[in-house]
PDB file of C-alpha atoms in Angstrom:
ATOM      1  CA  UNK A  14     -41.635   0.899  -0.961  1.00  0.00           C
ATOM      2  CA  UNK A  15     -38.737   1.649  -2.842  1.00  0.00           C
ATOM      3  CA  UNK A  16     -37.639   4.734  -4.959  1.00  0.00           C
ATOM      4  CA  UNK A  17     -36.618   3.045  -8.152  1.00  0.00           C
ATOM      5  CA  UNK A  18     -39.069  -0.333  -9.422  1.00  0.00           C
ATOM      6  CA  UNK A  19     -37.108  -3.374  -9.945  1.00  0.00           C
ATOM      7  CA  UNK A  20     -39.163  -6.890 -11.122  1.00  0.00           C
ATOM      8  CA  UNK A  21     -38.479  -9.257  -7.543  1.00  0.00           C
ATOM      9  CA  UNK A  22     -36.948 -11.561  -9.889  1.00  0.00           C
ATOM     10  CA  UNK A  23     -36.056 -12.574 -13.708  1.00  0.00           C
ATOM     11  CA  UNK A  24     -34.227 -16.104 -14.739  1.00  0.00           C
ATOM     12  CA  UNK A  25     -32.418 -17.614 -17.362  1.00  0.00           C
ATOM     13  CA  UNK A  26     -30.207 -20.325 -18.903  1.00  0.00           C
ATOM     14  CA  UNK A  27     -26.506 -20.702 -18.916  1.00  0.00           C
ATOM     15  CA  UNK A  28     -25.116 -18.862 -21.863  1.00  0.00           C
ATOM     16  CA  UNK A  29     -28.326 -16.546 -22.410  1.00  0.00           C
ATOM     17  CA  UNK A  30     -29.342 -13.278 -21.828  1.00  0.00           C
ATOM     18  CA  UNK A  31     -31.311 -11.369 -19.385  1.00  0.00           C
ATOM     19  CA  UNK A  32     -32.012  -7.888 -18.480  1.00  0.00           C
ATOM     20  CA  UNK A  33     -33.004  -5.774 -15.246  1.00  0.00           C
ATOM     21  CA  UNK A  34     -35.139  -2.895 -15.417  1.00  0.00           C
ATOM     22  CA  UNK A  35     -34.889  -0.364 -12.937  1.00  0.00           C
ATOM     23  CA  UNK A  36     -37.731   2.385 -13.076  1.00  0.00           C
ATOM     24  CA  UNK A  37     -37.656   5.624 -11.567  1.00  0.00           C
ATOM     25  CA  UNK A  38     -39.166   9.266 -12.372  1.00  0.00           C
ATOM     26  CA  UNK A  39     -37.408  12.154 -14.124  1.00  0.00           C
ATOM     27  CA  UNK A  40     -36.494  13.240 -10.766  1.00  0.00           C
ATOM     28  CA  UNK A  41     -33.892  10.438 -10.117  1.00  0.00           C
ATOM     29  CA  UNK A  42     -33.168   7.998 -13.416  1.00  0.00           C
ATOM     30  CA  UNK A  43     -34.253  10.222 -15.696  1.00  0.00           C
ATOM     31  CA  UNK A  44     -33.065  13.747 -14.779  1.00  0.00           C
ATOM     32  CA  UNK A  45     -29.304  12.314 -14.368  1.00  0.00           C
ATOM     33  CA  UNK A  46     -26.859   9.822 -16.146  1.00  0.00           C
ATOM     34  CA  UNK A  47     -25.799   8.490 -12.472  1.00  0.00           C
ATOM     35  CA  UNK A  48     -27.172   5.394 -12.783  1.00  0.00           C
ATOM     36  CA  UNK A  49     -24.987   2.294 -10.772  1.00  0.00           C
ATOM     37  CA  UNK A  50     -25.774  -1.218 -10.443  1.00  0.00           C
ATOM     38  CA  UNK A  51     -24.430  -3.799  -7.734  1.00  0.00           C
ATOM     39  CA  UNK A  52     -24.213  -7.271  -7.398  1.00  0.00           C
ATOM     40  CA  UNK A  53     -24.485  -8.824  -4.337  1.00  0.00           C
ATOM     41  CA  UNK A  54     -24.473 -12.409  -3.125  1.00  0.00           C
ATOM     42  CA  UNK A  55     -25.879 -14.181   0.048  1.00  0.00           C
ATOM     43  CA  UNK A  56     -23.823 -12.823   3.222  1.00  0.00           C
ATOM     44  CA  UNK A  57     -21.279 -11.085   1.196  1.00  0.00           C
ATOM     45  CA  UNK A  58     -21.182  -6.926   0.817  1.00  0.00           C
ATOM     46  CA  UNK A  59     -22.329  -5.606  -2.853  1.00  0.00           C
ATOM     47  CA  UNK A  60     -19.946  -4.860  -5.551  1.00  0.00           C
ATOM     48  CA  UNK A  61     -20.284  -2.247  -7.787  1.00  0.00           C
ATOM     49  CA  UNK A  62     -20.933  -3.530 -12.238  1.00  0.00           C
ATOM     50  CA  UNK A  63     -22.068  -0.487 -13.561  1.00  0.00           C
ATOM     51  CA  UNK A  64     -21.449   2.940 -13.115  1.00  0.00           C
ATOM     52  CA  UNK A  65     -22.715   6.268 -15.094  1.00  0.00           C
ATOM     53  CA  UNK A  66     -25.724   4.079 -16.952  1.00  0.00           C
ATOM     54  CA  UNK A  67     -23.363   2.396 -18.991  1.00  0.00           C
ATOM     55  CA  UNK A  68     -19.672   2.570 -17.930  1.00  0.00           C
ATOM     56  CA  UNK A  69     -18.226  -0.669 -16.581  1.00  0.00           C
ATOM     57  CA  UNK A  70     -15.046  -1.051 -13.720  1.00  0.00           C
ATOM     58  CA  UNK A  71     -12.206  -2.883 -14.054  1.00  0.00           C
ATOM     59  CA  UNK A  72     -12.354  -6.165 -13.676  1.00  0.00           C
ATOM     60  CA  UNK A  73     -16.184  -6.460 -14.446  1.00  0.00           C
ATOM     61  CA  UNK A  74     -16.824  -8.765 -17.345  1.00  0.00           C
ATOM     62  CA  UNK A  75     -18.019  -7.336 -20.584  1.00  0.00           C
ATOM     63  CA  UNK A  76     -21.093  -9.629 -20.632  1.00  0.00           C
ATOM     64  CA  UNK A  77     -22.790  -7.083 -18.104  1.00  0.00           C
ATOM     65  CA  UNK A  78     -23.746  -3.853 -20.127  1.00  0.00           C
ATOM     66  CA  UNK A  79     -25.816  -1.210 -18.949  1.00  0.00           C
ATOM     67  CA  UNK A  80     -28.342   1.230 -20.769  1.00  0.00           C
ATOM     68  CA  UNK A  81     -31.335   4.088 -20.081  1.00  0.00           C
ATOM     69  CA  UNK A  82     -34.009   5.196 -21.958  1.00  0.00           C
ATOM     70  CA  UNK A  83     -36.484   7.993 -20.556  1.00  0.00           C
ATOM     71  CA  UNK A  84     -36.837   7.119 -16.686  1.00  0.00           C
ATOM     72  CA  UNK A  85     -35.963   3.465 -17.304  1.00  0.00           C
ATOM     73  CA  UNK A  86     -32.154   2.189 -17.024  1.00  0.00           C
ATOM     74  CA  UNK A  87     -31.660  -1.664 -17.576  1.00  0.00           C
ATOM     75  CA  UNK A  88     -28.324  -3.988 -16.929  1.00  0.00           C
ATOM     76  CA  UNK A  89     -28.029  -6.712 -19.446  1.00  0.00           C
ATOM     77  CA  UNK A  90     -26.221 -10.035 -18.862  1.00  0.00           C
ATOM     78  CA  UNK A  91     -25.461 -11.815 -21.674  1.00  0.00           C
ATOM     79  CA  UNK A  92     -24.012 -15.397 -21.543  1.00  0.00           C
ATOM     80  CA  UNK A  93     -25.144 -16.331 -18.282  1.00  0.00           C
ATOM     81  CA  UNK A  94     -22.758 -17.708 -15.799  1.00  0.00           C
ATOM     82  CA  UNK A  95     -23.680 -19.504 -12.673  1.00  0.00           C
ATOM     83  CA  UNK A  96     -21.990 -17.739 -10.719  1.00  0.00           C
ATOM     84  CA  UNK A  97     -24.043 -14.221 -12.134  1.00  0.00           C
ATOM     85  CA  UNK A  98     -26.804 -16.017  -9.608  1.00  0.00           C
ATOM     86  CA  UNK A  99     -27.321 -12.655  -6.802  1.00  0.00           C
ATOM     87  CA  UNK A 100     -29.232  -9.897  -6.282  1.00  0.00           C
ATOM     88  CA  UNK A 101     -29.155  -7.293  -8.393  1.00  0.00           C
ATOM     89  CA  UNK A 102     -29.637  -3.206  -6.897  1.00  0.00           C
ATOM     90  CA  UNK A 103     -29.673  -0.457  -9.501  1.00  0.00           C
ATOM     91  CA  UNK A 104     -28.960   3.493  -7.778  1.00  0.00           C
ATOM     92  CA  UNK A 105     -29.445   6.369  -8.996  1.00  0.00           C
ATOM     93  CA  UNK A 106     -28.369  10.225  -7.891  1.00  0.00           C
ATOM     94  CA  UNK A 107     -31.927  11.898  -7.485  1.00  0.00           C
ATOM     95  CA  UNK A 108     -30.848  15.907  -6.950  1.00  0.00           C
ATOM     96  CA  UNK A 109     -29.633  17.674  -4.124  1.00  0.00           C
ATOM     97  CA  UNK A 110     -32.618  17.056  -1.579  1.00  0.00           C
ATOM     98  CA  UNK A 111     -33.058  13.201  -2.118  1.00  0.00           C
ATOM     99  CA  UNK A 112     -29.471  12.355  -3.413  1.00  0.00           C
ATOM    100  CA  UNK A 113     -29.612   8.678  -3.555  1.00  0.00           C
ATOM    101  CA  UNK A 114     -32.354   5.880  -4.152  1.00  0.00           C
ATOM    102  CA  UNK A 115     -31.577   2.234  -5.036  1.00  0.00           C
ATOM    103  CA  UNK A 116     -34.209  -0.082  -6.125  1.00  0.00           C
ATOM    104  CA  UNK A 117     -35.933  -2.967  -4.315  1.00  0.00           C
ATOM    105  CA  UNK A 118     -33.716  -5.259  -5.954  1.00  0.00           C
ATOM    106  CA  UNK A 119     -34.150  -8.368  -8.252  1.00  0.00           C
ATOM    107  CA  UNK A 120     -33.060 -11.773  -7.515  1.00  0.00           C
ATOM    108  CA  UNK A 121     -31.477 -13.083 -10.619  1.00  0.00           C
ATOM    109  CA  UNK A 122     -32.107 -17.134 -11.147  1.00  0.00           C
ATOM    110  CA  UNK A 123     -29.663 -19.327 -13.425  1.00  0.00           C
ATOM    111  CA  UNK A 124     -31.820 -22.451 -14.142  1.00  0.00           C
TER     112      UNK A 124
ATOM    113  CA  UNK N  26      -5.639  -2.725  -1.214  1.00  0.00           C
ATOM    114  CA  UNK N  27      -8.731  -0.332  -0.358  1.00  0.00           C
ATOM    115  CA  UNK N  28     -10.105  -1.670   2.895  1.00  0.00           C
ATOM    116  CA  UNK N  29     -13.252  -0.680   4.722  1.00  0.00           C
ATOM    117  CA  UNK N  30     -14.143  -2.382   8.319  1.00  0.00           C
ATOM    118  CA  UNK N  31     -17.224  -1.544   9.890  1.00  0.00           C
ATOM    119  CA  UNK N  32     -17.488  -1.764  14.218  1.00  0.00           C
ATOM    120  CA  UNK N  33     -20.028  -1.159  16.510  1.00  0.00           C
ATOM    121  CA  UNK N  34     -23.123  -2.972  16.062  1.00  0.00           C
ATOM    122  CA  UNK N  35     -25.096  -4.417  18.144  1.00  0.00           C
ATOM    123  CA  UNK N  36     -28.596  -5.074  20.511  1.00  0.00           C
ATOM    124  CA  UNK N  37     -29.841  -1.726  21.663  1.00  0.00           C
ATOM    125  CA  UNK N  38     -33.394  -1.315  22.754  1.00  0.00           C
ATOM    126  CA  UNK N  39     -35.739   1.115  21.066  1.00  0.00           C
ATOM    127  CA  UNK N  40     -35.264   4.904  21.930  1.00  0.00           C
ATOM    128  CA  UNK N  41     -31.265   3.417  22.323  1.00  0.00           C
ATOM    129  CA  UNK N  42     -28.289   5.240  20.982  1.00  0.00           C
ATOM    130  CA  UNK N  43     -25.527   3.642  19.185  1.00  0.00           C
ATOM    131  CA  UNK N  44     -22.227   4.674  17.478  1.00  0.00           C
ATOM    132  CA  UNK N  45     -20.704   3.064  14.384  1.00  0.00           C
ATOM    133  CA  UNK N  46     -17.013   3.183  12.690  1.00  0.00           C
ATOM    134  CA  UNK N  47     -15.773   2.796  10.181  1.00  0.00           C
ATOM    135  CA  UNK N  48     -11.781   1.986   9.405  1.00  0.00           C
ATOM    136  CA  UNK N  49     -10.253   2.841   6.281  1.00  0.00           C
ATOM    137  CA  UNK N  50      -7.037   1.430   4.902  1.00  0.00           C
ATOM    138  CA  UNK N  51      -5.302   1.339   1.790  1.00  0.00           C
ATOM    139  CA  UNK N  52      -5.969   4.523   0.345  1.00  0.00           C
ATOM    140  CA  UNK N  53      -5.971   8.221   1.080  1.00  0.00           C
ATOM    141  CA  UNK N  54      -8.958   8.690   3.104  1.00  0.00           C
ATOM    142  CA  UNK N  55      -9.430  12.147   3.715  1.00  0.00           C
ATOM    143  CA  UNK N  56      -9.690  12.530  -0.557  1.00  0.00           C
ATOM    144  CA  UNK N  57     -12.760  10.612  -0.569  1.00  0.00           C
ATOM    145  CA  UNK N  58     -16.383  10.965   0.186  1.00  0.00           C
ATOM    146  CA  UNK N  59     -18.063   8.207   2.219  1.00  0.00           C
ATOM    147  CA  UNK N  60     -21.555   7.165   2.511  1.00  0.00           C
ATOM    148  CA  UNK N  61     -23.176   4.863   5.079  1.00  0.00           C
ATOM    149  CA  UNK N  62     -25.579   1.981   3.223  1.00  0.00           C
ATOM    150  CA  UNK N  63     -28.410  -0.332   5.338  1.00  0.00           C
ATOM    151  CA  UNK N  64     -30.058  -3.603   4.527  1.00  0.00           C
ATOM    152  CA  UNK N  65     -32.880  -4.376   6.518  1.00  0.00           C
ATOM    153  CA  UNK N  66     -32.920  -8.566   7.049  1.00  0.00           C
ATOM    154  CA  UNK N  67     -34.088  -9.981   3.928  1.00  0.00           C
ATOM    155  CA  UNK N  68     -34.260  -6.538   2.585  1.00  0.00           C
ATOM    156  CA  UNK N  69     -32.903  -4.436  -0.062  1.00  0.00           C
ATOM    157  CA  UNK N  70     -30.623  -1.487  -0.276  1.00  0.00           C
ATOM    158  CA  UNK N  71     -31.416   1.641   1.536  1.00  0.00           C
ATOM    159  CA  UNK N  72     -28.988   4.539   1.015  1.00  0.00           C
ATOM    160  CA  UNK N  73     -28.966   5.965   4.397  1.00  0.00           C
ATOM    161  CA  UNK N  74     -25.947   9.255   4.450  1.00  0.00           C
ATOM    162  CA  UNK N  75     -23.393  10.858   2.991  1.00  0.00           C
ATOM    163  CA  UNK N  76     -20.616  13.444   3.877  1.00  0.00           C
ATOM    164  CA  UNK N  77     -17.802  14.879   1.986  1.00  0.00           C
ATOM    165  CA  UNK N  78     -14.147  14.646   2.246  1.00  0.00           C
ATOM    166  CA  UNK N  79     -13.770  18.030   4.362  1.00  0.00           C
ATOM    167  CA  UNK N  80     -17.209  17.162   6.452  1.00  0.00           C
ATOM    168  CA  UNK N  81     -19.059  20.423   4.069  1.00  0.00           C
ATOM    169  CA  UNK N  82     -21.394  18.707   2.573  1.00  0.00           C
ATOM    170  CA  UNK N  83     -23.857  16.145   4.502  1.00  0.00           C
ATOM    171  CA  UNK N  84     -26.892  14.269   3.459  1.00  0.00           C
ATOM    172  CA  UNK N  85     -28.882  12.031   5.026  1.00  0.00           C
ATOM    173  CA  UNK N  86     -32.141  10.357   3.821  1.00  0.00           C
ATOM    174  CA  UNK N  87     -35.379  11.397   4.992  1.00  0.00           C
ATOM    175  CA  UNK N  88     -36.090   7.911   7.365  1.00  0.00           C
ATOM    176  CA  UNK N  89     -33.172   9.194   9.624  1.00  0.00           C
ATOM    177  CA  UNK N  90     -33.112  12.986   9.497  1.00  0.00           C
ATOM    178  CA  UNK N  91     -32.763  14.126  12.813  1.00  0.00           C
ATOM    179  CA  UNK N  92     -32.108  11.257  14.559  1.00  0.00           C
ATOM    180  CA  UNK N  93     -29.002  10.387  12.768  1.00  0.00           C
ATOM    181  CA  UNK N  94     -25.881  12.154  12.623  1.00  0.00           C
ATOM    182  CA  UNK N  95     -22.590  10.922  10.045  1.00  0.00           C
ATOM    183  CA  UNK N  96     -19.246  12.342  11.065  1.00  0.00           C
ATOM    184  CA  UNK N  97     -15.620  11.657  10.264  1.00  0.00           C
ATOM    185  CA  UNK N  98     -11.918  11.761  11.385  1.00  0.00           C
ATOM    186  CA  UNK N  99      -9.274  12.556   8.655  1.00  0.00           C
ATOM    187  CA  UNK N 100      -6.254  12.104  11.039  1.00  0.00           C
ATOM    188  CA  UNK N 101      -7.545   8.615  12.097  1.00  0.00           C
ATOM    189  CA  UNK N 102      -9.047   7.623   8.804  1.00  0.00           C
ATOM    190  CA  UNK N 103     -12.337   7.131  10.659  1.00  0.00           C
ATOM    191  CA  UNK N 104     -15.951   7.280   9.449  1.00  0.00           C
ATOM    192  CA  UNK N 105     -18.816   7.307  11.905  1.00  0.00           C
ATOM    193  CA  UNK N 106     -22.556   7.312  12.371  1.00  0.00           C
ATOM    194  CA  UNK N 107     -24.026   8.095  15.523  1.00  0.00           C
ATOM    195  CA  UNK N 108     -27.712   6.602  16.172  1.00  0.00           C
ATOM    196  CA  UNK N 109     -29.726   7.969  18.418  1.00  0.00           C
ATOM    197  CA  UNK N 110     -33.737   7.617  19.076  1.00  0.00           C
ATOM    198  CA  UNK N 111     -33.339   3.876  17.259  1.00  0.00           C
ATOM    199  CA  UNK N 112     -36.531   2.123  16.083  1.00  0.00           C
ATOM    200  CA  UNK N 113     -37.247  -1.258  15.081  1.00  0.00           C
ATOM    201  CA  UNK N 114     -37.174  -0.497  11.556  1.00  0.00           C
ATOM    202  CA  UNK N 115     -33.495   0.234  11.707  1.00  0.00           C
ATOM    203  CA  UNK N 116     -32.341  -3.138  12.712  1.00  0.00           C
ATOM    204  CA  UNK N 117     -30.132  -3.681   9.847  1.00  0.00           C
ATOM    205  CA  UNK N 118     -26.930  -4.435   8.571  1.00  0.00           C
ATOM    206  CA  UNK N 119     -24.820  -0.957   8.188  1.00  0.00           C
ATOM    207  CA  UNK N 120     -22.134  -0.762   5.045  1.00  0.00           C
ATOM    208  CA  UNK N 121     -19.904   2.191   4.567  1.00  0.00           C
ATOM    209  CA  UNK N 122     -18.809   2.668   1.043  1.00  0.00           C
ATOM    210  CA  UNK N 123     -16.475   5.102  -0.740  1.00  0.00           C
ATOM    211  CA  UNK N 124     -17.806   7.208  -3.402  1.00  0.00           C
ATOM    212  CA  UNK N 125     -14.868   7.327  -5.910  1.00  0.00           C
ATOM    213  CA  UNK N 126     -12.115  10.590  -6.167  1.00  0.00           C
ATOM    214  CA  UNK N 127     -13.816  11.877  -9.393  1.00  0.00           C
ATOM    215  CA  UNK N 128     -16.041  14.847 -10.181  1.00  0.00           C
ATOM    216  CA  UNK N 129     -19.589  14.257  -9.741  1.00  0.00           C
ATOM    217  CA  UNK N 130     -19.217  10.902  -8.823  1.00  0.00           C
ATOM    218  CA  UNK N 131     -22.743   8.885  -8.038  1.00  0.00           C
ATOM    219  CA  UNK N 132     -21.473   5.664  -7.157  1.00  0.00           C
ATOM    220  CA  UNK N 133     -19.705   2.934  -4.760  1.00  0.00           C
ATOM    221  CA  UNK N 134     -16.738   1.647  -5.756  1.00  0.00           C
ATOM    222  CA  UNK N 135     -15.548   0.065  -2.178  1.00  0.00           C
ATOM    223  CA  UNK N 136     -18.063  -1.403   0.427  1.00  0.00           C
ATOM    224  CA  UNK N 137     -16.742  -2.772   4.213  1.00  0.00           C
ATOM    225  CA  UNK N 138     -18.593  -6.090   4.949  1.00  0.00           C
ATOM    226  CA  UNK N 139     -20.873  -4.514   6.969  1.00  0.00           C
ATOM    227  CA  UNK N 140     -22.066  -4.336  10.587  1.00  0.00           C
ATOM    228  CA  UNK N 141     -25.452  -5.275  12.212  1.00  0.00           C
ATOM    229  CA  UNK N 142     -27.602  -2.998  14.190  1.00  0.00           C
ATOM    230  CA  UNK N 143     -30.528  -4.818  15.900  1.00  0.00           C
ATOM    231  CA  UNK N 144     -32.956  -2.984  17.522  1.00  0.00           C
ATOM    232  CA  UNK N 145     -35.418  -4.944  19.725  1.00  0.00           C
ATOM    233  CA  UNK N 146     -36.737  -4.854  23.503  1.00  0.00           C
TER     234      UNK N 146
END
């Protein structure tokens, strides 16, 4: 079981929106704005989207967003791609004893 | 370019022992903090340790405390995990990633592509 509840799996169309949730407590999510997401396709290592709930890196189109709210952070893609079909891992810092949790992961469908 | 290559994996049996590297290239290595990420097959992400740029701080989660130990060479821009008393649940494939040269950085900006640790009799 993992530290931080992802759904297994959300789809949607080319050119709409969908968003992750990625639950945690206020021990982890909640307690700190360290909140990352990665995507990662089949075979290949996972690259970093979001960083710091919200910021985004270089190079990451502006159609992935991230947000929190209480001990909830979510990563938005808007104007799905086909190629924005991967897993999907959200992290979070979780204090000085713990330090890091990722989710379970959701496997993001483009129909 | 930032380049991480991961070495060592393998079959061990369980109770085995098994070191892992890491190479780094393309940046200034002994700046940055490294971690060491696993992915059981068909699995998610499990953040597994951590150490800091000088080797003073060290973390390691609680599924490998004690049995694993993360350790790294500055002058041969080296990161390494020794395994030792390996079980079946740690077959899996082992990423290092660099946490980025900020303050109070949480995150992985660089991942190697990973090397698989299979532990079976």
């Amino acid at each position: 079981q993992s530290a931080l509840t992802q759904p297994r799996s959300v789809s949607g169309s080319p050119g709409q929106s969908v968003t992750i949730s990625c639950t945690g407590t206020s021990s982890d999510v909640g307690g700190y704005n360290y909140v990352s997401w990665y995507q990662q396709h089949p075979g290949k290592a996972p690259k970093l989207m979001i960083y710091d709930v919200s910021k985004r890196p270089s190079g990451v189109p502006d159609r992935f967003s991230g947000s929190k709210s209480g001990n909830t952070a979510s990563l938005t893609i808007s104007g799905l791609q086909a190629e924005d079909e991967a897993d999907y891992y959200c992290c979070s810092y979780a204090g000085s004893y713990t330090f890091r949790v990722f989710g379970g992961g959701t496997k993001l469908t483009v129909l | 370019e930032v380049q991480l290559v991961e070495s060592g994996g393998g079959l061990v049996k369980p109770g085995g022992s098994l070191r892992l590297s890491c190479a780094a290239s393309g940046f200034t290595f002994s700046s940055y903090s490294m971690n060491w990420v696993r992915q059981a097959p068909g699995k998610g992400l499990e953040w597994v340790s951590s150490i800091s740029s000088s080797s003073s701080y060290i973390y390691y989660a609680d599924s490998v405390k004690g049995r694993f130990t993360i350790s790294r060479d500055n002058a041969k821009n080296s990161l390494y995990l020794q395994m030792n008393s390996l079980r079946a649940e740690d077959t899996a494939v082992y990423y290092c990633a660099r946490v980025p040269r900020i303050s109070r950085s949480h995150y992985f900006d660089y991942w190697g592509q990973g090397t698989l640790v299979t532990v079976s009799s």
